[in-house]
Every structure is written in structure tokens, then in C-alpha cells.
PDB file of C-alpha atoms and ligand atoms in Angstrom:
ATOM      1  CA  UNK A 129     -79.329-124.261 131.021  1.00  0.00           C
ATOM      2  CA  UNK A 130     -76.417-125.738 129.475  1.00  0.00           C
ATOM      3  CA  UNK A 131     -72.752-125.420 129.634  1.00  0.00           C
ATOM      4  CA  UNK A 132     -70.515-126.063 126.619  1.00  0.00           C
ATOM      5  CA  UNK A 133     -66.672-125.933 126.668  1.00  0.00           C
ATOM      6  CA  UNK A 134     -64.468-125.843 123.652  1.00  0.00           C
ATOM      7  CA  UNK A 135     -60.694-126.602 123.614  1.00  0.00           C
ATOM      8  CA  UNK A 136     -58.056-124.778 121.843  1.00  0.00           C
ATOM      9  CA  UNK A 137     -54.034-124.951 121.817  1.00  0.00           C
ATOM     10  CA  UNK A 138     -51.269-122.857 121.069  1.00  0.00           C
ATOM     11  CA  UNK A 139     -47.582-122.798 121.856  1.00  0.00           C
ATOM     12  CA  UNK A 140     -45.726-119.787 123.121  1.00  0.00           C
ATOM     13  CA  UNK A 141     -42.634-118.905 124.988  1.00  0.00           C
ATOM     14  CA  UNK A 142     -42.220-116.675 128.011  1.00  0.00           C
ATOM     15  CA  UNK A 143     -39.998-115.645 130.857  1.00  0.00           C
ATOM     16  CA  UNK A 144     -41.217-114.816 134.223  1.00  0.00           C
ATOM     17  CA  UNK A 145     -39.665-111.785 135.387  1.00  0.00           C
ATOM     18  CA  UNK A 146     -41.206-108.699 137.613  1.00  0.00           C
ATOM     19  CA  UNK A 147     -39.574-105.511 136.644  1.00  0.00           C
ATOM     20  CA  UNK A 148     -40.325-104.331 140.223  1.00  0.00           C
ATOM     21  CA  UNK A 149     -38.254-106.873 141.649  1.00  0.00           C
ATOM     22  CA  UNK A 150     -34.373-107.304 141.858  1.00  0.00           C
ATOM     23  CA  UNK A 151     -32.529-109.947 139.762  1.00  0.00           C
ATOM     24  CA  UNK A 152     -32.033-112.024 142.981  1.00  0.00           C
ATOM     25  CA  UNK A 153     -35.731-111.640 144.055  1.00  0.00           C
ATOM     26  CA  UNK A 154     -36.791-112.761 140.496  1.00  0.00           C
ATOM     27  CA  UNK A 155     -34.515-115.789 140.637  1.00  0.00           C
ATOM     28  CA  UNK A 156     -35.628-116.678 144.171  1.00  0.00           C
ATOM     29  CA  UNK A 157     -39.403-116.093 143.184  1.00  0.00           C
ATOM     30  CA  UNK A 158     -39.545-117.722 139.648  1.00  0.00           C
ATOM     31  CA  UNK A 159     -36.665-120.170 139.809  1.00  0.00           C
ATOM     32  CA  UNK A 160     -35.950-121.619 136.330  1.00  0.00           C
ATOM     33  CA  UNK A 161     -39.082-119.895 134.911  1.00  0.00           C
ATOM     34  CA  UNK A 162     -36.764-116.801 135.312  1.00  0.00           C
ATOM     35  CA  UNK A 163     -33.977-117.997 132.987  1.00  0.00           C
ATOM     36  CA  UNK A 164     -32.989-115.076 130.733  1.00  0.00           C
ATOM     37  CA  UNK A 165     -33.711-116.574 127.317  1.00  0.00           C
ATOM     38  CA  UNK A 166     -37.155-117.864 128.248  1.00  0.00           C
ATOM     39  CA  UNK A 167     -38.955-121.389 127.625  1.00  0.00           C
ATOM     40  CA  UNK A 168     -41.788-122.439 125.958  1.00  0.00           C
ATOM     41  CA  UNK A 169     -45.122-124.313 126.768  1.00  0.00           C
ATOM     42  CA  UNK A 170     -47.910-125.907 124.761  1.00  0.00           C
ATOM     43  CA  UNK A 171     -50.938-124.176 126.338  1.00  0.00           C
ATOM     44  CA  UNK A 172     -54.356-125.708 126.351  1.00  0.00           C
ATOM     45  CA  UNK A 173     -57.343-123.143 126.721  1.00  0.00           C
ATOM     46  CA  UNK A 174     -60.865-124.215 127.554  1.00  0.00           C
ATOM     47  CA  UNK A 175     -63.658-121.555 126.965  1.00  0.00           C
ATOM     48  CA  UNK A 176     -66.946-122.337 128.442  1.00  0.00           C
ATOM     49  CA  UNK A 177     -70.100-120.662 127.645  1.00  0.00           C
ATOM     50  CA  UNK A 178     -73.695-121.145 129.098  1.00  0.00           C
ATOM     51  CA  UNK A 179     -77.029-120.638 127.605  1.00  0.00           C
ATOM     52  CA  UNK A 180     -80.450-122.274 127.162  1.00  0.00           C
ATOM     53  CA  UNK A 181     -80.988-124.745 124.555  1.00  0.00           C
ATOM     54  CA  UNK A 182     -82.267-123.139 121.601  1.00  0.00           C
ATOM     55  CA  UNK A 183     -85.166-125.442 120.310  1.00  0.00           C
ATOM     56  CA  UNK A 184     -84.812-124.777 116.570  1.00  0.00           C
ATOM     57  CA  UNK A 185     -81.254-125.691 116.307  1.00  0.00           C
ATOM     58  CA  UNK A 186     -80.847-128.075 119.254  1.00  0.00           C
ATOM     59  CA  UNK A 187     -77.683-125.957 120.298  1.00  0.00           C
ATOM     60  CA  UNK A 188     -76.308-123.613 123.057  1.00  0.00           C
ATOM     61  CA  UNK A 189     -73.756-121.859 120.958  1.00  0.00           C
ATOM     62  CA  UNK A 190     -72.511-121.721 117.248  1.00  0.00           C
ATOM     63  CA  UNK A 191     -69.371-123.373 117.846  1.00  0.00           C
ATOM     64  CA  UNK A 192     -67.927-121.967 114.449  1.00  0.00           C
ATOM     65  CA  UNK A 193     -68.550-118.559 115.662  1.00  0.00           C
ATOM     66  CA  UNK A 194     -66.869-119.187 118.862  1.00  0.00           C
ATOM     67  CA  UNK A 195     -63.952-120.928 117.153  1.00  0.00           C
ATOM     68  CA  UNK A 196     -63.601-117.819 114.859  1.00  0.00           C
ATOM     69  CA  UNK A 197     -63.581-115.438 117.849  1.00  0.00           C
ATOM     70  CA  UNK A 198     -61.013-117.430 119.729  1.00  0.00           C
ATOM     71  CA  UNK A 199     -58.740-117.798 116.587  1.00  0.00           C
ATOM     72  CA  UNK A 200     -58.915-114.244 116.036  1.00  0.00           C
ATOM     73  CA  UNK A 201     -58.234-113.071 119.523  1.00  0.00           C
ATOM     74  CA  UNK A 202     -56.243-115.785 121.016  1.00  0.00           C
ATOM     75  CA  UNK A 203     -54.635-118.290 118.843  1.00  0.00           C
ATOM     76  CA  UNK A 204     -53.565-116.031 115.921  1.00  0.00           C
ATOM     77  CA  UNK A 205     -51.890-113.337 118.268  1.00  0.00           C
ATOM     78  CA  UNK A 206     -50.493-115.824 120.645  1.00  0.00           C
ATOM     79  CA  UNK A 207     -49.410-118.916 118.586  1.00  0.00           C
ATOM     80  CA  UNK A 208     -45.709-119.425 118.272  1.00  0.00           C
ATOM     81  CA  UNK A 209     -45.022-115.931 119.823  1.00  0.00           C
ATOM     82  CA  UNK A 210     -42.733-114.765 122.426  1.00  0.00           C
ATOM     83  CA  UNK A 211     -45.287-113.338 125.025  1.00  0.00           C
ATOM     84  CA  UNK A 212     -42.967-110.988 126.570  1.00  0.00           C
ATOM     85  CA  UNK A 213     -41.828-109.335 123.397  1.00  0.00           C
ATOM     86  CA  UNK A 214     -44.758-109.807 120.879  1.00  0.00           C
ATOM     87  CA  UNK A 215     -48.033-109.450 122.992  1.00  0.00           C
ATOM     88  CA  UNK A 216     -48.502-105.871 124.091  1.00  0.00           C
ATOM     89  CA  UNK A 217     -49.918-106.452 127.501  1.00  0.00           C
ATOM     90  CA  UNK A 218     -46.648-108.264 128.420  1.00  0.00           C
ATOM     91  CA  UNK A 219     -44.047-106.318 126.477  1.00  0.00           C
ATOM     92  CA  UNK A 220     -42.358-103.382 127.140  1.00  0.00           C
ATOM     93  CA  UNK A 221     -41.740-101.569 130.467  1.00  0.00           C
ATOM     94  CA  UNK A 222     -43.696-101.418 133.756  1.00  0.00           C
ATOM     95  CA  UNK A 223     -46.543-101.662 134.051  1.00  0.00           C
ATOM     96  CA  UNK A 224     -46.246-104.719 131.648  1.00  0.00           C
ATOM     97  CA  UNK A 225     -47.977-107.655 133.062  1.00  0.00           C
ATOM     98  CA  UNK A 226     -45.796-110.722 133.904  1.00  0.00           C
ATOM     99  CA  UNK A 227     -46.832-113.461 131.563  1.00  0.00           C
ATOM    100  CA  UNK A 228     -47.954-115.888 134.202  1.00  0.00           C
ATOM    101  CA  UNK A 229     -50.634-118.303 133.290  1.00  0.00           C
ATOM    102  CA  UNK A 230     -52.913-116.368 135.755  1.00  0.00           C
ATOM    103  CA  UNK A 231     -52.189-113.167 133.565  1.00  0.00           C
ATOM    104  CA  UNK A 232     -52.490-115.084 130.367  1.00  0.00           C
ATOM    105  CA  UNK A 233     -55.772-116.386 131.506  1.00  0.00           C
ATOM    106  CA  UNK A 234     -57.075-113.021 132.556  1.00  0.00           C
ATOM    107  CA  UNK A 235     -55.895-111.463 129.254  1.00  0.00           C
ATOM    108  CA  UNK A 236     -57.613-114.109 127.117  1.00  0.00           C
ATOM    109  CA  UNK A 237     -60.853-113.687 129.072  1.00  0.00           C
ATOM    110  CA  UNK A 238     -60.627-109.974 128.726  1.00  0.00           C
ATOM    111  CA  UNK A 239     -60.135-110.228 125.067  1.00  0.00           C
ATOM    112  CA  UNK A 240     -63.130-112.719 124.743  1.00  0.00           C
ATOM    113  CA  UNK A 241     -65.300-110.568 127.032  1.00  0.00           C
ATOM    114  CA  UNK A 242     -64.531-107.396 125.095  1.00  0.00           C
ATOM    115  CA  UNK A 243     -65.415-108.998 121.702  1.00  0.00           C
ATOM    116  CA  UNK A 244     -68.201-110.962 122.793  1.00  0.00           C
ATOM    117  CA  UNK A 245     -71.148-108.577 121.942  1.00  0.00           C
ATOM    118  CA  UNK A 246     -69.786-108.264 118.591  1.00  0.00           C
ATOM    119  CA  UNK A 247     -70.014-111.927 117.616  1.00  0.00           C
ATOM    120  CA  UNK A 248     -72.865-112.818 120.012  1.00  0.00           C
ATOM    121  CA  UNK A 249     -75.219-109.907 120.163  1.00  0.00           C
ATOM    122  CA  UNK A 250     -78.031-111.655 121.624  1.00  0.00           C
ATOM    123  CA  UNK A 251     -78.844-112.254 125.404  1.00  0.00           C
ATOM    124  CA  UNK A 252     -77.260-115.856 125.037  1.00  0.00           C
ATOM    125  CA  UNK A 253     -74.739-117.499 125.051  1.00  0.00           C
ATOM    126  CA  UNK A 254     -72.699-115.885 127.768  1.00  0.00           C
ATOM    127  CA  UNK A 255     -68.921-116.359 128.362  1.00  0.00           C
ATOM    128  CA  UNK A 256     -68.700-118.135 131.696  1.00  0.00           C
ATOM    129  CA  UNK A 257     -64.987-118.888 132.282  1.00  0.00           C
ATOM    130  CA  UNK A 258     -61.728-119.484 130.649  1.00  0.00           C
ATOM    131  CA  UNK A 259     -59.307-122.254 131.854  1.00  0.00           C
ATOM    132  CA  UNK A 260     -55.805-122.522 130.849  1.00  0.00           C
ATOM    133  CA  UNK A 261     -53.290-125.246 131.275  1.00  0.00           C
ATOM    134  CA  UNK A 262     -49.692-124.519 131.236  1.00  0.00           C
ATOM    135  CA  UNK A 263     -48.202-127.952 132.069  1.00  0.00           C
ATOM    136  CA  UNK A 264     -49.691-131.440 133.093  1.00  0.00           C
ATOM    137  CA  UNK A 265     -49.934-130.177 136.529  1.00  0.00           C
ATOM    138  CA  UNK A 266     -51.072-126.684 136.464  1.00  0.00           C
ATOM    139  CA  UNK A 267     -54.605-125.480 135.393  1.00  0.00           C
ATOM    140  CA  UNK A 268     -55.729-121.820 135.958  1.00  0.00           C
ATOM    141  CA  UNK A 269     -59.297-120.687 135.884  1.00  0.00           C
ATOM    142  CA  UNK A 270     -60.831-117.251 135.689  1.00  0.00           C
ATOM    143  CA  UNK A 271     -64.646-116.428 135.597  1.00  0.00           C
ATOM    144  CA  UNK A 272     -65.777-113.837 133.029  1.00  0.00           C
ATOM    145  CA  UNK A 273     -68.038-112.369 135.630  1.00  0.00           C
ATOM    146  CA  UNK A 274     -64.982-111.843 137.858  1.00  0.00           C
ATOM    147  CA  UNK A 275     -63.156-109.470 135.705  1.00  0.00           C
ATOM    148  CA  UNK A 276     -63.666-105.968 134.634  1.00  0.00           C
TER     149      UNK A 276
HETATM  150 NI1  LIG B 409     -43.309-121.230 131.984  1.00  0.00          NI
END
């Protein structure tokens, strides 16, 4: 069994603000990440798949197919967007998700998992995990088998 990881990048802005909390509670919890006009990140996304080495091709995953899926479901909808306003799951009133990197990683994994069988109809490869880097110090990881 092999594991293959591909890296992708997009830039987006967000503001961390939980509608259920008070203004003061939000400031205390999120600090400068709660500043009203938002701020940006250059997000790095790593998508890991696993599967057996396919003898004929010598490959585990058709990376062009994976790239097209990630481009369609993640990079195009998120790149140069204001996540709080332009991405449905983070926009609007409660219960919109707060666009933390945890929730962003969750949403990316959910999108890839939801569209996986459409582009990879066989048994392999399987989506294993998504890692998202928000800053040089933060990496968030979610396993595809750990979400609905
Ligand atoms: Ni931030």
C-alpha cells in the first residue's frame, strides 16, 4: 500500500467570529483574528490518498484527475475569496460555520469525499486525509474516515 500526497495553495480572507458569542466574548476568544474587516492567509493544502501500486502504470493515483478535482472543489471556489461572505458554509446567519482552519479543513475534506466516487469510481485510490496550513506555525489535519 502506498500513500501519495499532493500540495495545493490558495489565498483567502476571513474573520473569526462566532454568532452565538458576544462581541466581547469573540474578542477575548479570537483576539486580532476577530478584527472586524478580516485578514488574509496563504493557505497550503495537502491531500493524501492511499492505494496499491497499479502494475501496468506504476502509479497509485492519476494525479491529473486528483488535481482537477481539487481545482474544481477547493481552489476555484476558495481562492481570492472572502470566506465569511463568499463560501456558503461560512456565510450568512447561524448555523454558518466559523471559518477556522479546522472548519476549513473539514469543509475541504467533505467536498473531496463527496465527489470522490464520481472521479475515482473504482475501489482505489481512497482519500486518506487533508492537511491545511494556515500560517508557518499551524497545521490542521482531518482524516477522511473521521468525518461524515
Ligand atoms: Ni486568520
